[in-house]
XYZ file of C-alpha atoms in Angstrom:
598
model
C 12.793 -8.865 -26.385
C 9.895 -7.979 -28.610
C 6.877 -9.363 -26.807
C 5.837 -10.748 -23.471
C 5.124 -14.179 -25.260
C 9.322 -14.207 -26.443
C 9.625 -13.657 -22.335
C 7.652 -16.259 -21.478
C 9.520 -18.401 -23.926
C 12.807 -17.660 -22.819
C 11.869 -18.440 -19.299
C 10.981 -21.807 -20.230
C 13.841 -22.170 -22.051
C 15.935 -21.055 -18.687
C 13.815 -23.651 -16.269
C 15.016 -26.550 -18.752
C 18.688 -25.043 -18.660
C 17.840 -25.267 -14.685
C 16.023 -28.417 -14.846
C 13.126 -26.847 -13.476
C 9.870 -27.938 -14.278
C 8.453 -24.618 -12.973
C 8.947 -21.085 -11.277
C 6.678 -18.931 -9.042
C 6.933 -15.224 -9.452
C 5.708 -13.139 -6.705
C 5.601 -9.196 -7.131
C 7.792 -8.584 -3.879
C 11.381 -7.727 -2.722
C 13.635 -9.290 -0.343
C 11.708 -7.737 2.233
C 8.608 -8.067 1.139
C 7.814 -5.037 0.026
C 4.114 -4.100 -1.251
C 6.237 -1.526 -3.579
C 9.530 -2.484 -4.952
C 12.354 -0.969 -6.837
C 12.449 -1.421 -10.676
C 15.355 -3.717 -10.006
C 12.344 -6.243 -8.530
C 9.508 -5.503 -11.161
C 9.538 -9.136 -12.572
C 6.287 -9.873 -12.743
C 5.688 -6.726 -14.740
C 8.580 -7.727 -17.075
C 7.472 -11.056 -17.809
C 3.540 -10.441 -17.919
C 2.688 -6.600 -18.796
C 0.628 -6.861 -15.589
C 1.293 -2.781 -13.821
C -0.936 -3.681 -10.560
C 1.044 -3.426 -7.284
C 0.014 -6.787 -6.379
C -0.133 -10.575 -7.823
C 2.170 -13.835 -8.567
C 2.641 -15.908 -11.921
C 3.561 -19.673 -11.905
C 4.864 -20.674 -15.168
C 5.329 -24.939 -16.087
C 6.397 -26.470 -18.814
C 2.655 -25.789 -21.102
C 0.942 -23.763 -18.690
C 1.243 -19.989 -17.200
C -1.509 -18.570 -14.347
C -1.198 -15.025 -12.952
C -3.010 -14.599 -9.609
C -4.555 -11.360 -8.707
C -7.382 -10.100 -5.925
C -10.927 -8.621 -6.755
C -9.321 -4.967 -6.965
C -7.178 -6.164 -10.271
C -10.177 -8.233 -12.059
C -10.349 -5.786 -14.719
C -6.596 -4.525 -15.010
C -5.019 -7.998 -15.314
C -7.702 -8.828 -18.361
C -6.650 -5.507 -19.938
C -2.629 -6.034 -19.730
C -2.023 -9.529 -19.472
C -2.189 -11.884 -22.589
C -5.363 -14.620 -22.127
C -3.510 -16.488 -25.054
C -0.568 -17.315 -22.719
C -1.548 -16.859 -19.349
C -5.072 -18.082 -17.363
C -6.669 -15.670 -15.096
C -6.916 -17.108 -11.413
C -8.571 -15.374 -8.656
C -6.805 -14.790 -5.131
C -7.845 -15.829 -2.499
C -10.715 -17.927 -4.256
C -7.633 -20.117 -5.481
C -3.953 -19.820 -3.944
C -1.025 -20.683 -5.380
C -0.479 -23.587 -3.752
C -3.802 -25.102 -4.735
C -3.320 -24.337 -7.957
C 0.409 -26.034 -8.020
C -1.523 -29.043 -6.408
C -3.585 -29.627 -9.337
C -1.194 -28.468 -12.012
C 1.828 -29.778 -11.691
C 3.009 -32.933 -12.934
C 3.957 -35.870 -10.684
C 8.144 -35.245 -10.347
C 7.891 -32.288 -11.209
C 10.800 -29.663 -9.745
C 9.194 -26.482 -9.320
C 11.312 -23.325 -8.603
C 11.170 -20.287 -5.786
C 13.562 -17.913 -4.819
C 14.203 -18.419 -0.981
C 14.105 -14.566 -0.505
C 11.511 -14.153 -2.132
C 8.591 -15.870 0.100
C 7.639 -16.127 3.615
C 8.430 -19.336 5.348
C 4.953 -20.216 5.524
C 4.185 -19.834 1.602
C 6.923 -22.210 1.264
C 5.510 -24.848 3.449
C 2.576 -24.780 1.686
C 3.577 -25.030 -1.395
C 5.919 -27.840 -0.725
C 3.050 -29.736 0.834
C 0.783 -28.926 -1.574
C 3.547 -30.703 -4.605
C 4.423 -33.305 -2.692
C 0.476 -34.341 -2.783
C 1.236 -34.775 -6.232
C 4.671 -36.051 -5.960
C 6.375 -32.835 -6.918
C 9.287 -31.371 -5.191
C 9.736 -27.394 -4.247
C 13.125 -26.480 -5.068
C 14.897 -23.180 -3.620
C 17.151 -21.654 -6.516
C 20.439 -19.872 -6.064
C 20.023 -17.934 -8.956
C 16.361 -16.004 -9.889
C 15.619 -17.754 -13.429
C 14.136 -14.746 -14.377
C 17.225 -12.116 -13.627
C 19.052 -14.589 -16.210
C 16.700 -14.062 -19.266
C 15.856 -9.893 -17.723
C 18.848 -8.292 -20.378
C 17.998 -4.641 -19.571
C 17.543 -5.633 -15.640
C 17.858 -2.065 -13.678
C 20.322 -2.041 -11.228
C 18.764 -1.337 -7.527
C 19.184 2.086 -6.678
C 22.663 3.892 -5.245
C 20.900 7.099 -4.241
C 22.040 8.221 -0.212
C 20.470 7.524 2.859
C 18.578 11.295 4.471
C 18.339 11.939 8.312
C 14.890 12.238 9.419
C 14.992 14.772 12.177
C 13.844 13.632 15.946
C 11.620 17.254 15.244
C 9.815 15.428 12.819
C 10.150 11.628 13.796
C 9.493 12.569 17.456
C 11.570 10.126 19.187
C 14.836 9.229 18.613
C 17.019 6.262 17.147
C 18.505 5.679 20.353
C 14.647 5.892 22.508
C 13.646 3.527 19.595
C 16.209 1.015 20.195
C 16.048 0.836 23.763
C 12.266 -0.018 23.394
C 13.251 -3.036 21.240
C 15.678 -3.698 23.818
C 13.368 -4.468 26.273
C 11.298 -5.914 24.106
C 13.846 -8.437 23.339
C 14.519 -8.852 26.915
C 10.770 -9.378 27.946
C 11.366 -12.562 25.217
C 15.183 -13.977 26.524
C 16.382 -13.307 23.362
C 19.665 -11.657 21.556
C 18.682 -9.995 18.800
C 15.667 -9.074 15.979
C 16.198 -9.104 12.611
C 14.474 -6.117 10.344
C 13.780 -6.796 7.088
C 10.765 -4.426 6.356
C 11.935 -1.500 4.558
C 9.992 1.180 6.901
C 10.690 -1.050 9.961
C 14.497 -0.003 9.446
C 13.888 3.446 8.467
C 11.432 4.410 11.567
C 13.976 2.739 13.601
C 17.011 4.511 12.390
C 15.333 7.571 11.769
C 16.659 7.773 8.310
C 14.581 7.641 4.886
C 15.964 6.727 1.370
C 15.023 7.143 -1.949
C 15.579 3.033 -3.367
C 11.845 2.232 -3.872
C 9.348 4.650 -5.892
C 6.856 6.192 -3.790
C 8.298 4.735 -0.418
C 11.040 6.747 1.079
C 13.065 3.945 2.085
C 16.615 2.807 1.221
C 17.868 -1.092 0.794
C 19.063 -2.209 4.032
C 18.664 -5.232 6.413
C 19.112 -4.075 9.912
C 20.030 -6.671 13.380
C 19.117 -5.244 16.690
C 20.831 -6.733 19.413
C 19.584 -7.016 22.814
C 21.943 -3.855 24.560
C 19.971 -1.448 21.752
C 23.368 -1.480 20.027
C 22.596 -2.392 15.467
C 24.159 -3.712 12.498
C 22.926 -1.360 9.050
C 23.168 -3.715 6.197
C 23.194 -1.287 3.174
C 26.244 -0.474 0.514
C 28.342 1.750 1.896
C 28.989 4.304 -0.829
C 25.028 5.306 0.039
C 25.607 6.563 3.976
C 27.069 10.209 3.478
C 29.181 11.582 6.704
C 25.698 13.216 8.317
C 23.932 10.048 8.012
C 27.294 8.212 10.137
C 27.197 10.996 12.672
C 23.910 10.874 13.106
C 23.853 6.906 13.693
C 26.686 6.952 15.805
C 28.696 4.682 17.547
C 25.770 2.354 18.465
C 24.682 1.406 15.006
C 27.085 -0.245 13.287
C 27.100 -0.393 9.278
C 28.288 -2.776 7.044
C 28.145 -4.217 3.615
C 24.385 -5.133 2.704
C 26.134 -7.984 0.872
C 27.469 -9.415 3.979
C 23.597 -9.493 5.665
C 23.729 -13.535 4.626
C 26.570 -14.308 6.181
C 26.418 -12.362 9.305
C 23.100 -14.225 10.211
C 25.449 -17.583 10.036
C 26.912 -16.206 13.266
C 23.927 -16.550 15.818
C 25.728 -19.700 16.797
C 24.156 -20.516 20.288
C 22.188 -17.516 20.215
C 18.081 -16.930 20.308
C 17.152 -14.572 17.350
C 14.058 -13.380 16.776
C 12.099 -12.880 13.103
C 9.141 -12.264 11.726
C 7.192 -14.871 9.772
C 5.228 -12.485 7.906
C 7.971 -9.597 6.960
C 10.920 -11.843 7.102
C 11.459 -13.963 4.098
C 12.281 -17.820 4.396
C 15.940 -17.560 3.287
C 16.686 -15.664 6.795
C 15.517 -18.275 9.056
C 17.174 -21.286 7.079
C 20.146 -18.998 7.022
C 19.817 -18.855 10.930
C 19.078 -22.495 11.378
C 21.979 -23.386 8.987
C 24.435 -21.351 11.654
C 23.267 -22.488 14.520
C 20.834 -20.045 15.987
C 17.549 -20.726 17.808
C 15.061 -18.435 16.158
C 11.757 -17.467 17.666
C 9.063 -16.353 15.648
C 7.751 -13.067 16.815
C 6.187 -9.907 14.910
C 8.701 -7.231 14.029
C 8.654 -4.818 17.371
C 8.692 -2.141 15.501
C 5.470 -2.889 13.300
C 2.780 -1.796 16.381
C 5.359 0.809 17.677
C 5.424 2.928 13.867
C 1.541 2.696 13.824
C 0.655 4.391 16.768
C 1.859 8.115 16.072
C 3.361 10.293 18.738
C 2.311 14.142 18.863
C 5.021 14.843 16.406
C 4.059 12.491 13.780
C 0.202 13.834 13.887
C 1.388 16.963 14.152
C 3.236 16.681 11.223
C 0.171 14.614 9.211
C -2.012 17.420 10.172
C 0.407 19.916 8.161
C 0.584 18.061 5.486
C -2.291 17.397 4.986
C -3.495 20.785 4.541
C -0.862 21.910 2.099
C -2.077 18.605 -0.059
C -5.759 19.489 0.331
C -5.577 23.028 -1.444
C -2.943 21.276 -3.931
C -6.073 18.984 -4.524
C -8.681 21.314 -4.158
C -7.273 23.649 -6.711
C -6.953 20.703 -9.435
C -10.819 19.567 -8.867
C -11.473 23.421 -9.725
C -9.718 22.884 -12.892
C -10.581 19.688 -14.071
C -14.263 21.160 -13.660
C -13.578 23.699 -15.662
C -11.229 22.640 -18.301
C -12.943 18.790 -18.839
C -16.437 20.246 -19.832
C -14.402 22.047 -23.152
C -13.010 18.946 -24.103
C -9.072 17.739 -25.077
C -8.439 16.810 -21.442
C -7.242 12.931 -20.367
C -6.454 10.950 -17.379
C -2.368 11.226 -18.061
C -2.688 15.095 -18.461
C -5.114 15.355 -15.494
C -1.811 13.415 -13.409
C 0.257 16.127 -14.950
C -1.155 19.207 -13.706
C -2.368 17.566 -10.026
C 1.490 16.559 -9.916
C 1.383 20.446 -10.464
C -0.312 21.603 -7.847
C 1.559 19.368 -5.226
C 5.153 20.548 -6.420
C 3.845 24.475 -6.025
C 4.106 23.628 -2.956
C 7.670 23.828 -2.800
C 8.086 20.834 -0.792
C 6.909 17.586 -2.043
C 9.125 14.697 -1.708
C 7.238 12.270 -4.000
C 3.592 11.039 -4.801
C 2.877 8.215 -2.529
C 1.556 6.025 -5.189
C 1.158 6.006 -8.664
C -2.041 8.118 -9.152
C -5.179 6.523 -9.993
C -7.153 8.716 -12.757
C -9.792 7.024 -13.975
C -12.295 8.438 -16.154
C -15.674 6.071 -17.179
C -15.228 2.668 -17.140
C -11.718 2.672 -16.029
C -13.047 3.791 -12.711
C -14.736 0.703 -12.174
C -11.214 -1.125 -11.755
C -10.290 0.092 -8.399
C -6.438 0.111 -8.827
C -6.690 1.285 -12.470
C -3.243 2.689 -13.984
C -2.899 4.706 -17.196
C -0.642 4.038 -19.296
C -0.317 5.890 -22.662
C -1.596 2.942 -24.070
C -4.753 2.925 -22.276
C -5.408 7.251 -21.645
C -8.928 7.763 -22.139
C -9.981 11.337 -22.529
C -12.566 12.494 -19.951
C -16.119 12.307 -22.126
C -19.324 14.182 -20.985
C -21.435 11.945 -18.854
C -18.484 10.421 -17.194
C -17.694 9.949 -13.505
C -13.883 11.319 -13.119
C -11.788 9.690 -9.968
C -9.081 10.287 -9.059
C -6.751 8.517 -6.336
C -3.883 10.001 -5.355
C -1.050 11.057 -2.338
C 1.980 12.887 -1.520
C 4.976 12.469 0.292
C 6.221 15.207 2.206
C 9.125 15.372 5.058
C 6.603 15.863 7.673
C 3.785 13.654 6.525
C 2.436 10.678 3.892
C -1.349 11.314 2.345
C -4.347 9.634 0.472
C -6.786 10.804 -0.561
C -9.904 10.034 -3.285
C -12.010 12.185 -5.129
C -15.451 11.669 -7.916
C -16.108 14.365 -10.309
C -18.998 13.935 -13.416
C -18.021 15.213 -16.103
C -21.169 17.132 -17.110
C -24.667 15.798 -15.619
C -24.472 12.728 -13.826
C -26.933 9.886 -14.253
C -29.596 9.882 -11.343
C -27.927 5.988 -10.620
C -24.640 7.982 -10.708
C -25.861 9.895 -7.605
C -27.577 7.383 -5.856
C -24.446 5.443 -5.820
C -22.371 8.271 -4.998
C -24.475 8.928 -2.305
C -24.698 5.294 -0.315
C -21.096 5.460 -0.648
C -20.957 8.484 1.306
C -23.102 7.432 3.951
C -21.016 4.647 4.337
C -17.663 6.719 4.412
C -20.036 9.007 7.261
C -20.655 5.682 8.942
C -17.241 4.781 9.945
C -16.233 8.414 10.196
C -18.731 8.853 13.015
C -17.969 4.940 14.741
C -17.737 4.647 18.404
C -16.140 1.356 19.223
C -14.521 0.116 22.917
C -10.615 -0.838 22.821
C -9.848 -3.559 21.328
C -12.488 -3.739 18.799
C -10.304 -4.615 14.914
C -11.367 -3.333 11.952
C -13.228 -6.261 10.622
C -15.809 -5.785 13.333
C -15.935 -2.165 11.622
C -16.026 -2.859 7.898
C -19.518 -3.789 8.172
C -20.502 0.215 9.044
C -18.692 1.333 5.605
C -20.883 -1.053 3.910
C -24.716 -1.330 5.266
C -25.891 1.385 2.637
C -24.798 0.022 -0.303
C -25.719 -3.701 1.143
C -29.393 -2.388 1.668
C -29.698 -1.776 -1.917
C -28.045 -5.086 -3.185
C -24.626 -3.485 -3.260
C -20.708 -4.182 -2.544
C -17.204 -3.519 -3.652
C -14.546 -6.094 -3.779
C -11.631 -3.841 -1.859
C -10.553 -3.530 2.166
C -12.368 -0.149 3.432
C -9.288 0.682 5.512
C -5.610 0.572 5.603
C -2.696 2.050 7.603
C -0.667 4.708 6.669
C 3.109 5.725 7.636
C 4.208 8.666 8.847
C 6.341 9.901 5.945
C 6.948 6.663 4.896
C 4.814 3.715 3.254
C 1.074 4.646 2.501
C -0.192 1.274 2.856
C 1.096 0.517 6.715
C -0.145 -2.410 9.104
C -0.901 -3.963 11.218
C -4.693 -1.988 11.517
C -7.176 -2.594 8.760
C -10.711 -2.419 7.484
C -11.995 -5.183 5.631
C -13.616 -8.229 5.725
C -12.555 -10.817 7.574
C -12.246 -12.682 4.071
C -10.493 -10.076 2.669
C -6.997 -10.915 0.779
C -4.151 -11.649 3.350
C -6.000 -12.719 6.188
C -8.458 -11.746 8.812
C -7.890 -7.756 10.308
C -7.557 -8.996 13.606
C -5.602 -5.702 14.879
C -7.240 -4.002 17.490
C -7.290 -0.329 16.901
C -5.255 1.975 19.394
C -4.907 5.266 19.851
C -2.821 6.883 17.431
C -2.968 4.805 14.715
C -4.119 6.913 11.359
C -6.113 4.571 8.385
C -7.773 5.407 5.475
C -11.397 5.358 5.409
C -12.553 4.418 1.799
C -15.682 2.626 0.467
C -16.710 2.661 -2.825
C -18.956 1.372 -5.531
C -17.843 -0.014 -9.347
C -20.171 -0.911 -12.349
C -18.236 -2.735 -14.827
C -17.931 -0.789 -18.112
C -19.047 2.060 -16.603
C -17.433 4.140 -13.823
C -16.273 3.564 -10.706
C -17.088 5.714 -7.183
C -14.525 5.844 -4.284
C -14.821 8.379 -1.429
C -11.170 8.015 1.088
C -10.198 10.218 4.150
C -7.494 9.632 6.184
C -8.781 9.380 9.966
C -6.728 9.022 13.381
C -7.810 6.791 15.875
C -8.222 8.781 19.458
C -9.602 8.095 22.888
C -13.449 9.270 23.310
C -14.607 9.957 26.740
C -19.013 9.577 26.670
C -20.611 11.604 29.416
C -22.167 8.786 31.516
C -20.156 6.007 29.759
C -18.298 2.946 32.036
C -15.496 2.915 29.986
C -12.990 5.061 27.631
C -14.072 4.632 24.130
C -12.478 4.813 21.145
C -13.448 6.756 17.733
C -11.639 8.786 14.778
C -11.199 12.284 13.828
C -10.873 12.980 10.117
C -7.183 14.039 9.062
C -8.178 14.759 5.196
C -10.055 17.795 4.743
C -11.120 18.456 0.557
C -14.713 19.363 -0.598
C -17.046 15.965 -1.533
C -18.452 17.057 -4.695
C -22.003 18.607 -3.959
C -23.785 17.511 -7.203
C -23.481 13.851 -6.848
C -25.580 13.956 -3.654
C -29.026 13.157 -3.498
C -29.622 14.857 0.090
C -32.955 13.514 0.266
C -31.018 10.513 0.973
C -29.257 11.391 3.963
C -30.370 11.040 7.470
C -30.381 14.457 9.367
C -26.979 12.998 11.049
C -25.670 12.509 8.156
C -26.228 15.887 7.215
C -24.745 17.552 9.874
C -21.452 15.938 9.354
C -21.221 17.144 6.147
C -21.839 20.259 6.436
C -19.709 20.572 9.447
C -16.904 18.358 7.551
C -17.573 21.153 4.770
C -17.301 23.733 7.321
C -13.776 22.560 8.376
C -12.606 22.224 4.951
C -13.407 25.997 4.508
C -11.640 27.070 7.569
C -8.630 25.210 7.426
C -8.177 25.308 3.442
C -9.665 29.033 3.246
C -6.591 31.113 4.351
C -4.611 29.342 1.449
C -7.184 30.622 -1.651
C -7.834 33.543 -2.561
C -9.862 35.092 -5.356
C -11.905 33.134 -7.756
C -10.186 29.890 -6.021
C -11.568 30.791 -2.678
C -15.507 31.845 -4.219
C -15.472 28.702 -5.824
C -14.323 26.543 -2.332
C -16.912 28.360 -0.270
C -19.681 27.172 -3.289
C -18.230 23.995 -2.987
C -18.602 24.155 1.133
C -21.718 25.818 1.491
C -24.390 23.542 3.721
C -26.763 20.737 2.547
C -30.510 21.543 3.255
């Protein structure tokens, strides 16, 4: 189709083939996914929008997408005004906006496995306010006007080794077992893609970034599971390694199978699961009890292997990055350089290393004002070259058998602004702030955010992102259940408690519209802290990520004498961990770039 408006047309002209009077879009999977498979990119099919999260509702005259503070920028840049009104999450929901939009008898559209149960019952209450009705489809309007749809990917299911998972698929399942016990119930459905995969110890390659395959998985209460995933994707290692315990069948015979909990209690999860698998369970007979996925708290808090194998990783990705801020220093000054070339050549650096598996996100390199949109994409429609004067970030991850990273880095192009460096600097007291917290157990991360963000706040300053978020261990780099944010934040409150093991990203930052953007992220592990003289164990976080914070962006005069002990011993430890992997000219230039703060 030529344009996004024929798209929009022809998915009008499907509802009234439907007699549908409107459709929600969500950017999800069946498992609601944060990052899907092209197979699932509607949203970016019918709007343009590239963000990794938002919803459309198109009716009959109108069209809103709905996007969060981080896309305020992006959406205005990719998605038409003409056609489609801007509405702010969580300002305005969905389901408020359907309450003053629809028509009275209206019949507006969702795909059952496609939202939670709880979206749904909003939404339905919110129409029928207005006398509209919320109809589940059979049939995704938008996969019947989608020509060129991709098919979801056939590529095999991988063993993760118990030498890198830690524990094994049999320890794993036991644990649920009990859990499932503890509740009198039969079995637990997994729907979330990593759920399945830390479970099984097995990783796929069906979603970009995430190395996760398309399955559905039903643990039943002797440890014994069903694998839900097309057959011609499990090779004869992955069978032998499952064994006789987990059974696998056809993914397309997940629907039926959970028709045949007839007298059973099953267990689901209102968040992961989508609504489709509890009216499926309901429809066959099954009593289902609402519980979080077990294995959600269970894949956060790392065993010795998994940190083990983060801390590996994460030094092999720190001289990958460390050797591409040397060049973009050098080479941007001379000119011809651009955010899509500056991806190439860090993609560059992280493949010398002979074993990357993937980037864990798109990377975010964002030169002037495109830094000030904190999930910016380029696109070759939108590469900027990197101008003197500019702030250069850049966002960015790998995926490696032994370990998933994130990590964000400011560079100026040229001499930075005195505003620039003030800026800078608040941001990196803040990012010292939380790297230095000492909190008692079962303090969450909102209680935290607030440490990340005094600086800038003292000087009449914010940014409109969470400060924190979990991260898998070689598998998704956005993980829950722990957070950093505001309680207000998109999604709901981070009431998590933090535990021992759990690894987050610590990641304030500051944005000027039109003009650059600032973001400063480690990766940090939760741990037990034991204070001399103390009444009880602590808890606090030791910094996984070790790269140089560019030197010339500080204004030292700025940091407390705390402050500047930490980075010059963070500096320090970058040296001695990254130093035995440079050499030469790379290796003068790290020690420059580590040498201590006055």
């Amino acid at each position: 189709m030529s344009s996004y408006q024929d798209r929009l047309a022809a998915l009008r002209d499907q509802l009234k083939r439907d007699r549908l009077d409107g459709f929600v879009v969500p950017l999800t999977d069946e498992h609601m996914s944060e990052y899907v498979g092209a197979y699932a990119q509607r949203l970016a099919w019918l709007t343009g929008f590239q963000g990794s999260a938002g919803s459309a509702v198109v009716l009959p005259e109108e069209a809103a997408i709905f996007t969060d503070g981080r896309y305020t920028l992006q959406v205005r840049e990719q998605v038409d005004g003409r056609n489609w009104e801007y509405v702010s999450v969580p300002a305005t929901s969905i389901s408020m906006w359907l309450g003053a939009h629809a028509a009275a008898g209206a019949r507006v559209g969702y795909d059952p496995w496609l939202h939670t149960r709880g979206w749904v019952e909003e939404a339905r209450k919110a129409l029928a306010e207005r006398g509209a009705e919320l109809v589940a489809v059979d049939t995704n309007p938008v996969d019947a006007v989608w020509p060129d749809r991709p098919q979801p990917s056939d590529a095999k299911l991988a063993v993760q080794d118990d030498d890198r998972a830690g524990k094994s698929s049999a320890a794993k399942r036991a644990a649920i077992a009990d859990w499932l016990a503890e509740r009198k119930a039969d079995a637990v459905v997994l729907s979330a893609l990593d759920s399945i995969a830390w479970t099984l110890n097995v990783r796929g390659q069906d979603v970009a970034h995430t190395p996760v395959a398309l399955a559905y998985a039903i643990v039943d209460a002797d440890g014994t599971a069903d694998l839900f995933v097309a057959p011609e994707k499990v090779g004869d290692e992955v069978l032998q390694h499952l064994g006789n315990a987990v059974r696998v069948r056809d993914r397309s015979e997940f629907a039926s199978a959970l028709g045949a909990y007839a007298g059973k209690r099953v267990a689901a999860d209102p968040e992961r699961a989508v609504s489709a698998i509890f009216s499926r369970l309901e429809a066959g007979g099954a009593t289902v009890l609402s519980f979080r996925d077990p294995v959600v708290l269970a894949k956060a808090m790392k065993n010795p292997v998994e940190i083990a194998g983060h801390r590996a990783a994460s030094v092999r990705d720190g001289a990958a990055l460390a050797r591409f801020l040397k060049w973009v220093e050098e080479e941007a000054p001379k000119g011809g350089q651009t955010e899509l070339s500056c991806v190439a050549k860090l993609q560059a650096y992280r493949e010398a290393t002979g074993v990357l598996r993937d980037t864990s996100f798109d990377t975010i390199s964002a030169t002037g004002a495109h830094g000030a949109s904190p999930h910016y994409h380029s696109t070759p429609e939108s590469n900027a070259a990197l101008e003197p004067g500019q702030l250069y970030l850049v966002d960015s991850g790998g995926q490696y058998a032994d370990g998933t990273t994130d990590v964000t880095r400011v560079l100026p192009i040229g001499t930075p602004s005195e505003e620039m460096r003030d800026r800078f600097t608040r941001v990196l007291k803040g990012h010292i702030g939380l790297a230095t917290a000492i909190f008692p157990q079962g303090t969450n991360g909102g209680q935290l955010d607030s440490f990340a963000r005094r600086p800038l706040w003292e000087a009449g300053l914010d940014f409109a992102h969470g400060t924190g978020h979990g991260v898998g261990a070689y598998l998704a780099v956005h993980e829950g259940p722990q957070r950093i944010a505001k309680p207000n934040y998109p999604g709901g409150g981070p009431s998590e408690p933090l535990r021992a093991g759990m690894i987050i990203s610590n990641e304030p930052g500051y944005y000027k519209a039109g003009e650059y953007g600032i973001r400063i992220e480690n990766l940090i592990l939760v741990e037990e802290r034991l204070i001399p003289g103390g009444d009880e164990p602590m808890l606090g976080f030791e910094t996984l990520t070790f790269c140089p914070i560019e030197r010339s962006l500080i204004v030292a005069d700025l940091l407390t004498a705390a402050e500047r002990d930490w980075l010059n011993a963070y500096h320090a430890k970058v040296l001695e961990i990254l130093g035995p992997a440079m050499k030469g000219e790379e290796l003068a230039w790290l020690e420059a770039k580590c040498a201590p703060i006055g």
